[in-house]
mmCIF file of C-alpha atoms and ligand atoms in Angstrom:
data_model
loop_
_atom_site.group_PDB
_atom_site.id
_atom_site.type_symbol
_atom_site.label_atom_id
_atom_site.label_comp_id
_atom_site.label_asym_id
_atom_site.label_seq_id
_atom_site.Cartn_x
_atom_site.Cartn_y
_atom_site.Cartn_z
ATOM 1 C CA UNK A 1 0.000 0.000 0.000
ATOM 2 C CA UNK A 2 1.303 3.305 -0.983
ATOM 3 C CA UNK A 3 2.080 5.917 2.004
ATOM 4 C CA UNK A 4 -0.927 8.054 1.445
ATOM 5 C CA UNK A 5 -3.193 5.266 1.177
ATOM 6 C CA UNK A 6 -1.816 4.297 4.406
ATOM 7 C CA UNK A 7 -2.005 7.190 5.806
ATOM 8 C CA UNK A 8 -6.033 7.701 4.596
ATOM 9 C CA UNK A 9 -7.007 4.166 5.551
ATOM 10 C CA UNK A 10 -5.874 4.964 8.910
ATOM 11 C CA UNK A 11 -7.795 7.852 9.586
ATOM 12 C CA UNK A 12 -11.005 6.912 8.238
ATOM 13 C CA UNK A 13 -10.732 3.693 10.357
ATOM 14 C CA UNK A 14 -9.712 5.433 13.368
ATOM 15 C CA UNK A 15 -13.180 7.624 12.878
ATOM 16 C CA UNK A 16 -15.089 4.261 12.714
ATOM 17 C CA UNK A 17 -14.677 2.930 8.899
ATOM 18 C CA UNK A 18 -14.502 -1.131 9.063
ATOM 19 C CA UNK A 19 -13.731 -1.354 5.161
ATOM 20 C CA UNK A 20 -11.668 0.894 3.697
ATOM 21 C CA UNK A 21 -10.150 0.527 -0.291
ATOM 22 C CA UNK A 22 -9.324 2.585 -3.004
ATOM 23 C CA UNK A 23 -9.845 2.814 -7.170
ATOM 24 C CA UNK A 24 -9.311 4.719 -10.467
ATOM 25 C CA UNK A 25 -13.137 4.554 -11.937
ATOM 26 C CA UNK A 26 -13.751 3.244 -14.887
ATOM 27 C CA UNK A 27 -15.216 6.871 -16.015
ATOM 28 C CA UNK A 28 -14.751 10.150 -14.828
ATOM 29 C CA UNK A 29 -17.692 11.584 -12.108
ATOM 30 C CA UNK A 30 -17.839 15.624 -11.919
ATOM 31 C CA UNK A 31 -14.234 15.476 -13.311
ATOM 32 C CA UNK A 32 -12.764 12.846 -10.903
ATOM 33 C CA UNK A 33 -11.029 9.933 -11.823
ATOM 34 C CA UNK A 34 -10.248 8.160 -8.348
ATOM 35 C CA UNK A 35 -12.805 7.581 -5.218
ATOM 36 C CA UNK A 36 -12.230 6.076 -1.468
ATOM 37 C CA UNK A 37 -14.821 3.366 -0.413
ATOM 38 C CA UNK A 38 -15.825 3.732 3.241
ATOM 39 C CA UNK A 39 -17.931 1.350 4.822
ATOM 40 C CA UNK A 40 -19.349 0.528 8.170
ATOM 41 C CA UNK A 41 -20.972 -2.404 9.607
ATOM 42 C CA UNK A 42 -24.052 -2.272 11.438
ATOM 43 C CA UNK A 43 -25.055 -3.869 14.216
ATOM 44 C CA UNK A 44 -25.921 -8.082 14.734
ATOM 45 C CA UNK A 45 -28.304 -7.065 17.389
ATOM 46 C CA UNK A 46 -30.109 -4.631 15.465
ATOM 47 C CA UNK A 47 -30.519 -6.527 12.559
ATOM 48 C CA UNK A 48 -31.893 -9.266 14.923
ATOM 49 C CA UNK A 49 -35.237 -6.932 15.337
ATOM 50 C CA UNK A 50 -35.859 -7.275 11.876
ATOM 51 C CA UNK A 51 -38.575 -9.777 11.207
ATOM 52 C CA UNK A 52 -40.904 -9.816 8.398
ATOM 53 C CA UNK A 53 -41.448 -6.278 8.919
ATOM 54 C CA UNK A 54 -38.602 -3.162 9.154
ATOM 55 C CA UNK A 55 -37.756 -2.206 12.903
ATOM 56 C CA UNK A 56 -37.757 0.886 14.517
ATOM 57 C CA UNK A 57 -34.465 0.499 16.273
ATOM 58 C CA UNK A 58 -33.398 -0.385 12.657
ATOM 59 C CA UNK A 59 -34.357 2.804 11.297
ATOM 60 C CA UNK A 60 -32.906 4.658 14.033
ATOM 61 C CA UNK A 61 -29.338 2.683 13.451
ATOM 62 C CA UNK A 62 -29.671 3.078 9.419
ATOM 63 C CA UNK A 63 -29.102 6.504 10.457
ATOM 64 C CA UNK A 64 -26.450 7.027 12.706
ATOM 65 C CA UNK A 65 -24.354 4.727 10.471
ATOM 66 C CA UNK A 66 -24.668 7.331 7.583
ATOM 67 C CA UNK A 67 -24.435 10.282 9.920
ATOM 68 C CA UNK A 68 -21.236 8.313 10.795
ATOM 69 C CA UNK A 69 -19.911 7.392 7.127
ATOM 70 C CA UNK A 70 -20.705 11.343 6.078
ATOM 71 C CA UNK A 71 -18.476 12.399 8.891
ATOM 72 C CA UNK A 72 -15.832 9.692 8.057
ATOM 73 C CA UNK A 73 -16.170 10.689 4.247
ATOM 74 C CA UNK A 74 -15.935 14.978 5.503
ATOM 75 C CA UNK A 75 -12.825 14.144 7.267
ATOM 76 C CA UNK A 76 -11.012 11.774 4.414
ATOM 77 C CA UNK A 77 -12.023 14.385 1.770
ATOM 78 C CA UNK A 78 -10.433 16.869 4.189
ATOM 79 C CA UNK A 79 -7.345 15.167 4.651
ATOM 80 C CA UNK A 80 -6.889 14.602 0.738
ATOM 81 C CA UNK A 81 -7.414 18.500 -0.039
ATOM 82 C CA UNK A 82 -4.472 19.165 2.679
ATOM 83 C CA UNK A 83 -2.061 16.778 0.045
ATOM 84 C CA UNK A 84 -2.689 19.753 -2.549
ATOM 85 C CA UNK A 85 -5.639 17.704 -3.896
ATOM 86 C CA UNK A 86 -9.791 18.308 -4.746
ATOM 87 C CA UNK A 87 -12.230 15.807 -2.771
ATOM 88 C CA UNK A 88 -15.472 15.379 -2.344
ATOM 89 C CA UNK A 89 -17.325 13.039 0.124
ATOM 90 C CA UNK A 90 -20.531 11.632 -1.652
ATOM 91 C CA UNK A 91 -22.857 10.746 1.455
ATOM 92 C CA UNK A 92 -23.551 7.476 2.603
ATOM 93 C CA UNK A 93 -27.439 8.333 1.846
ATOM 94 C CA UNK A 94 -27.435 10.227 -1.275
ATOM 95 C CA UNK A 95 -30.226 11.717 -3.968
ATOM 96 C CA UNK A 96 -30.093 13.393 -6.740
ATOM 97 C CA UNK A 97 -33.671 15.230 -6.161
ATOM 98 C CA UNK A 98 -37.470 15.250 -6.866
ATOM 99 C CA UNK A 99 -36.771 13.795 -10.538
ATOM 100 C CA UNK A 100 -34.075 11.955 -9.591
ATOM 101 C CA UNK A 101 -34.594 10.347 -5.975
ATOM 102 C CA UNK A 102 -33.164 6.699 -6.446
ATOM 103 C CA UNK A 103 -29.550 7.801 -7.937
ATOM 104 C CA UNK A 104 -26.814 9.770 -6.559
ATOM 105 C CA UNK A 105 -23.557 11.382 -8.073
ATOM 106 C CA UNK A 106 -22.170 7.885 -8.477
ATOM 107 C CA UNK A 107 -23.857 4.092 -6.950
ATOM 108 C CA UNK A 108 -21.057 3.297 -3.468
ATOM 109 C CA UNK A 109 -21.158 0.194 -4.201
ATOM 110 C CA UNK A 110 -19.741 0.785 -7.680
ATOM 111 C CA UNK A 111 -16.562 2.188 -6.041
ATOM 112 C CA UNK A 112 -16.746 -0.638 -3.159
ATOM 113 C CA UNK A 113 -16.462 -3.036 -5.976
ATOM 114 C CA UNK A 114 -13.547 -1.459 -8.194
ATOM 115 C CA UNK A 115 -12.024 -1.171 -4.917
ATOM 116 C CA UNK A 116 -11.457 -5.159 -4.815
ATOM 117 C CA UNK A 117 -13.847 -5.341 -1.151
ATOM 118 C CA UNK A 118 -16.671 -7.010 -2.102
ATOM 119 C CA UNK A 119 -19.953 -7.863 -5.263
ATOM 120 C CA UNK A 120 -22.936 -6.639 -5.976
ATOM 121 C CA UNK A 121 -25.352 -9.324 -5.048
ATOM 122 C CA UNK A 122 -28.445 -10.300 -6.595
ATOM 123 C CA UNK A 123 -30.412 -8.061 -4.139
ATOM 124 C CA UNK A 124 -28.707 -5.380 -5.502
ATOM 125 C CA UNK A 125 -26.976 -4.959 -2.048
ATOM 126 C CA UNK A 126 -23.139 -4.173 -1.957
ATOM 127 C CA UNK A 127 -21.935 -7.599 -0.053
ATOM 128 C CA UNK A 128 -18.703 -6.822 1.686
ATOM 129 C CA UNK A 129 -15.984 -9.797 1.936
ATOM 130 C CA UNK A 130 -15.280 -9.434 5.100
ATOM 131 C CA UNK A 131 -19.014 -8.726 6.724
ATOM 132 C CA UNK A 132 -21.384 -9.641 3.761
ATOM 133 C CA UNK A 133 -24.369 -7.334 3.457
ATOM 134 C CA UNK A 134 -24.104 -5.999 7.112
ATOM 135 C CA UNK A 135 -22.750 -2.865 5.833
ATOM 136 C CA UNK A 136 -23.866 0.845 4.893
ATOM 137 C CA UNK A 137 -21.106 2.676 2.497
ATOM 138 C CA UNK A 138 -20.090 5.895 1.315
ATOM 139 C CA UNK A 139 -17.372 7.245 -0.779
ATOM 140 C CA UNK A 140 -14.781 10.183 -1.844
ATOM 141 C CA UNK A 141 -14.706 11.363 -5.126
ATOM 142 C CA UNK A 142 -11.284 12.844 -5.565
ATOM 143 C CA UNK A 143 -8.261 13.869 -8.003
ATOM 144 C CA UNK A 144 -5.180 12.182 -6.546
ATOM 145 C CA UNK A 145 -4.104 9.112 -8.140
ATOM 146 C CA UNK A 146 -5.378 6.466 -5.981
ATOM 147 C CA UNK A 147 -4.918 2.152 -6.981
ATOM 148 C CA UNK A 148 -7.059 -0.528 -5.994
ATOM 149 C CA UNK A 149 -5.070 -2.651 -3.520
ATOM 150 C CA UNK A 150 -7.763 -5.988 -4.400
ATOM 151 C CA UNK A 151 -8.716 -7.598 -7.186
ATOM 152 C CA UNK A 152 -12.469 -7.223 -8.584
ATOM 153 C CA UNK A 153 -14.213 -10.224 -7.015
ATOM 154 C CA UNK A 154 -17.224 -11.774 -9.556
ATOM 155 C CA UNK A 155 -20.435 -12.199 -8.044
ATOM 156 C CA UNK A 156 -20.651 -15.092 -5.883
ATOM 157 C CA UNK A 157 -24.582 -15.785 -5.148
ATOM 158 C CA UNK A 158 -24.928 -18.931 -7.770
ATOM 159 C CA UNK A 159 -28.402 -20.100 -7.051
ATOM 160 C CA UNK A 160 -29.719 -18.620 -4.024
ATOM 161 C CA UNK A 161 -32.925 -16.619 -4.679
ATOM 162 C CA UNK A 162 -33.405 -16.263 -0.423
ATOM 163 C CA UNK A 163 -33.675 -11.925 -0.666
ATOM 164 C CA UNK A 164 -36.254 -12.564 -4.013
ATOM 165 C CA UNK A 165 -38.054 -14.873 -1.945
ATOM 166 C CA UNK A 166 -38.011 -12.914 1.073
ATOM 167 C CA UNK A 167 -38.682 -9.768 -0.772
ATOM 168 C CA UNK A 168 -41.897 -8.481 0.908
ATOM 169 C CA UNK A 169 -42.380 -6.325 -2.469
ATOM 170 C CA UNK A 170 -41.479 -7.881 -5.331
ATOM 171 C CA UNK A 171 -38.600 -5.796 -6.379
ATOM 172 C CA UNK A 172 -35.388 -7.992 -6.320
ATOM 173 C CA UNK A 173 -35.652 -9.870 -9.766
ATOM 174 C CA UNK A 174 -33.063 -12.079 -9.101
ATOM 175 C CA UNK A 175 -31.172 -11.804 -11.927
ATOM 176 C CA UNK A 176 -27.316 -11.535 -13.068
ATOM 177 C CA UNK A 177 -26.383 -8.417 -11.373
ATOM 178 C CA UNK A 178 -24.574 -5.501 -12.421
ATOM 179 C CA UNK A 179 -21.525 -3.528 -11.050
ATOM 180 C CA UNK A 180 -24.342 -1.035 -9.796
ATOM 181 C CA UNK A 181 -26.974 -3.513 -8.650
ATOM 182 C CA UNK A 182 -29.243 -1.388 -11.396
ATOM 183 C CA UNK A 183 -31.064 -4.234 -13.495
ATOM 184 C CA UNK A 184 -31.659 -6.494 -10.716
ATOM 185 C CA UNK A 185 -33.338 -4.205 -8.503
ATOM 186 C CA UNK A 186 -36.313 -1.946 -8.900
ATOM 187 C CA UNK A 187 -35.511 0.595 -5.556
ATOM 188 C CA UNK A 188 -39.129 2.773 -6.790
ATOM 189 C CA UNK A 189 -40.586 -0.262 -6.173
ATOM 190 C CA UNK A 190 -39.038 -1.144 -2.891
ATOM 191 C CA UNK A 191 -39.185 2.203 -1.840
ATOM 192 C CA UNK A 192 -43.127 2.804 -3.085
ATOM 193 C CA UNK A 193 -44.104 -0.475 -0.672
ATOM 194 C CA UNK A 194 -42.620 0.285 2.139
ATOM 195 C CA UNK A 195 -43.857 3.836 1.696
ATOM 196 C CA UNK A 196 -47.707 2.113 1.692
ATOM 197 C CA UNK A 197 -47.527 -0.347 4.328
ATOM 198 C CA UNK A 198 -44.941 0.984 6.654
ATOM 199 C CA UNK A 199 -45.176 4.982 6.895
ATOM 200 C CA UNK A 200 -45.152 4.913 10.699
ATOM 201 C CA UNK A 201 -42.106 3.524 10.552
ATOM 202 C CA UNK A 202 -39.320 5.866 9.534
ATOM 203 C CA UNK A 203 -41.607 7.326 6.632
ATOM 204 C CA UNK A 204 -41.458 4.215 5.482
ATOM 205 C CA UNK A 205 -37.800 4.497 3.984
ATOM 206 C CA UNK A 206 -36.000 1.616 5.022
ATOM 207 C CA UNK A 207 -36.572 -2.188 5.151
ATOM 208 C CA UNK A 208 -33.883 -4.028 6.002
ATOM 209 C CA UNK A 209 -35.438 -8.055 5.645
ATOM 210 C CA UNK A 210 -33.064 -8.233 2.358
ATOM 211 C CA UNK A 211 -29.794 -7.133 4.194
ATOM 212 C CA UNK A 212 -30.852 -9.817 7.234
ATOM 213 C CA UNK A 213 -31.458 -12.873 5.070
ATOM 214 C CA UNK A 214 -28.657 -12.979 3.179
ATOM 215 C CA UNK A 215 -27.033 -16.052 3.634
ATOM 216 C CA UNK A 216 -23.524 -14.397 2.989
ATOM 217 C CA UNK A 217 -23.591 -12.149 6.032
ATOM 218 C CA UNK A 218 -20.822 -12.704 8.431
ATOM 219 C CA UNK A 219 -19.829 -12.058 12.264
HETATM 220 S S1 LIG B 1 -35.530 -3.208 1.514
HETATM 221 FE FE1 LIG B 1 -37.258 -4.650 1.819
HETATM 222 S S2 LIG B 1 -38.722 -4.109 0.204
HETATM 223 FE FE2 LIG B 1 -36.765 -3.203 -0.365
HETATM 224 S S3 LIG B 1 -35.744 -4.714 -1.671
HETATM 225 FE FE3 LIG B 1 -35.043 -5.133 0.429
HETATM 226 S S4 LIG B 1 -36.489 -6.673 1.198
HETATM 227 FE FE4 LIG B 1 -37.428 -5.752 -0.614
HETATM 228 S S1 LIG B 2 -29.629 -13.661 -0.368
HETATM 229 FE FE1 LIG B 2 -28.576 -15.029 -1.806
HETATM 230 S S2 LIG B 2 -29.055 -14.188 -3.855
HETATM 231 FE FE2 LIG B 2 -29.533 -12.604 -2.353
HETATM 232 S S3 LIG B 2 -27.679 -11.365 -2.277
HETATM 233 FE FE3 LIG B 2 -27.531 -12.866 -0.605
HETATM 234 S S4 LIG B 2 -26.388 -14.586 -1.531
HETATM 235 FE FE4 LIG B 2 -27.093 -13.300 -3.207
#
């Protein structure tokens, strides 16, 4: 690992990060070339009060782990502007607007997955190596010349269909998935469900059963 990398990987896991890689993208975003994957895991416990319905605890901790990520991601960018270079920290929950709200500047789990630390699974979920889908990520877009440190890793589900099953709304398809999880996943759908039959919960924004039943999740 090169010195600066070092250095960054450090810092952000001092603040809290579990994962931490770097990449070159495969196409410039707003001009940059390079990003930093952060990622954080959240809590066995929490995901334990998940049943067939999303959690208020759950909601509360879906939070705090991107308040956490977008302070991890202020304080990397930070440290990569004092090295004479331009960052900026993408947060862990991002939108692009009214006409946009399912897309940010650039999918994390794009740059998790140039960044060698894990696949897109066939929920659509970024599934870390180390904790599988137990994690929340966010990344820094930057200009200095960054290198992966890991290989891309292929999708690994094979034949499980357990999140499309589990699915309470129909919108994993369960099909090959792509680097951004975009063809095997309908989020309006997700999103428009949970918006009907859970709006007391956390306006109805998060889920969670397809993060908990993922047969790849790890201690
Ligand atoms: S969050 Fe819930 S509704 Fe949305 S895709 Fe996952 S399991 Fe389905
Ligand atoms: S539940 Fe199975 S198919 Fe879905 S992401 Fe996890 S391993 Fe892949």
């Amino acid at each position: 690992m090169n010195g600066i990398q070092e250095q960054l990987k450090t810092l952000a896991e001092s603040l809290g990060a579990d994962i931490v890689g770097f990449c070159k993208l495969d196409k410039p975003v707003m001009g940059f070339s390079y990003a930093v994957s952060l990622g954080v895991k959240l809590a066995d416990a929490v995901l334990k009060t998940i049943e067939s319905a999303p959690s208020f605890v759950y909601f509360q901790h879906y939070r705090t782990a991107n308040a956490l990520l977008d302070t991890i991601a202020f304080r990397v960018a930070r440290e990569i502007e004092k090295s004479g270079y331009l960052a900026l920290p993408v947060a862990g929950s991002q939108s692009l607007g009214k006409n946009n709200p399912y897309r940010g500047v650039i999918p994390h789990k794009t740059v998790a997955v140039l960044s060698g630390l894990g696949f897109v699974g066939k929920s659509g979920l970024f599934l870390s190596t180390e904790f599988g889908s137990k994690v929340r990520l966010a990344t820094v877009l930057t200009s200095m010349p960054l290198e992966s440190e890991l290989p891309v890793i292929e999708n690994g589900c094979g034949d499980c269909r357990i999140c499309q099953n589990a699915c309470p709304a129909g919108a994993i398809y369960g099909e090959k998935p792509t680097i951004d999880g975009e063809r095997n996943f309908d989020a309006e759908k997700c999103s428009k469900y949970m918006k009907e039959h859970f709006q007391d919960i956390g306006r109805g924004s998060v889920c969670g059963i397809c993060i908990k039943v993922c047969p790849k999740n790890k201690l």
